[in-house]
Amino acid sequence: MTAIANLDEFILEETDDGIFLTVTGDDEKTLKLRVTLDDLEEIVEVIDEVFGLEEDEGEEAEESAG
């Protein structure tokens, strides 16, 4: 397993071959990973659990109105 410390940049791109997430650390080490929508959903869930995602104010207004 490879780890990238101090994430510096990430790029998400969709091609004919699939969805790719490219991450680069501040040490210039880069990994390009083929991911699925399920993978991306899981990544977002983990980030939310660890850091907490802030909702957009527009989304909050919609939720409280609905």
GROMACS .gro file of C-alpha atoms in nm:
model
   66
    1MET     CA    1   0.000   0.000   0.000
    2THR     CA    2   0.130   0.345  -0.089
    3ALA     CA    3   0.057   0.657   0.110
    4ILE     CA    4   0.088   1.017   0.003
    5ALA     CA    5   0.163   1.249   0.291
    6ASN     CA    6   0.056   1.612   0.278
    7LEU     CA    7  -0.180   1.599  -0.018
    8ASP     CA    8  -0.098   1.894  -0.240
    9GLU     CA    9  -0.330   1.847  -0.537
   10PHE     CA   10  -0.594   1.616  -0.674
   11ILE     CA   11  -0.751   1.592  -1.017
   12LEU     CA   12  -1.069   1.405  -1.102
   13GLU     CA   13  -1.123   1.327  -1.470
   14GLU     CA   14  -1.362   1.118  -1.672
   15THR     CA   15  -1.237   0.954  -1.991
   16ASP     CA   16  -1.363   0.684  -2.226
   17ASP     CA   17  -1.162   0.439  -2.011
   18GLY     CA   18  -1.332   0.538  -1.686
   19ILE     CA   19  -1.302   0.782  -1.397
   20PHE     CA   20  -0.953   0.861  -1.269
   21LEU     CA   21  -0.842   1.031  -0.949
   22THR     CA   22  -0.486   1.164  -0.963
   23VAL     CA   23  -0.333   1.273  -0.632
   24THR     CA   24   0.000   1.449  -0.580
   25GLY     CA   25   0.181   1.505  -0.252
   26ASP     CA   26   0.396   1.801  -0.166
   27ASP     CA   27   0.695   1.575  -0.231
   28GLU     CA   28   0.582   1.552  -0.598
   29LYS     CA   29   0.488   1.184  -0.559
   30THR     CA   30   0.186   1.116  -0.782
   31LEU     CA   31  -0.064   0.831  -0.800
   32LYS     CA   32  -0.329   0.789  -1.068
   33LEU     CA   33  -0.615   0.566  -0.957
   34ARG     CA   34  -0.907   0.431  -1.155
   35VAL     CA   35  -1.218   0.476  -0.940
   36THR     CA   36  -1.590   0.408  -0.960
   37LEU     CA   37  -1.875   0.632  -0.847
   38ASP     CA   38  -1.911   0.401  -0.545
   39ASP     CA   39  -1.542   0.458  -0.463
   40LEU     CA   40  -1.590   0.834  -0.482
   41GLU     CA   41  -1.897   0.815  -0.259
   42GLU     CA   42  -1.699   0.618  -0.001
   43ILE     CA   43  -1.411   0.869  -0.018
   44VAL     CA   44  -1.653   1.155   0.047
   45GLU     CA   45  -1.807   0.966   0.341
   46VAL     CA   46  -1.465   0.913   0.499
   47ILE     CA   47  -1.369   1.277   0.450
   48ASP     CA   48  -1.700   1.383   0.604
   49GLU     CA   49  -1.645   1.155   0.905
   50VAL     CA   50  -1.291   1.279   0.962
   51PHE     CA   51  -1.321   1.648   0.876
   52GLY     CA   52  -1.694   1.721   0.849
   53LEU     CA   53  -1.824   1.869   0.529
   54GLU     CA   54  -1.992   2.207   0.546
   55GLU     CA   55  -2.320   2.233   0.361
   56ASP     CA   56  -2.378   2.514   0.119
   57GLU     CA   57  -2.613   2.780   0.263
   58GLY     CA   58  -2.853   2.724  -0.029
   59GLU     CA   59  -2.874   2.355   0.053
   60GLU     CA   60  -2.946   2.434   0.419
   61ALA     CA   61  -3.231   2.665   0.318
   62GLU     CA   62  -3.381   2.397   0.092
   63GLU     CA   63  -3.365   2.135   0.367
   64SER     CA   64  -3.525   2.357   0.630
   65ALA     CA   65  -3.800   2.464   0.386
   66GLY     CA   66  -3.876   2.107   0.276
   0.00000   0.00000   0.00000
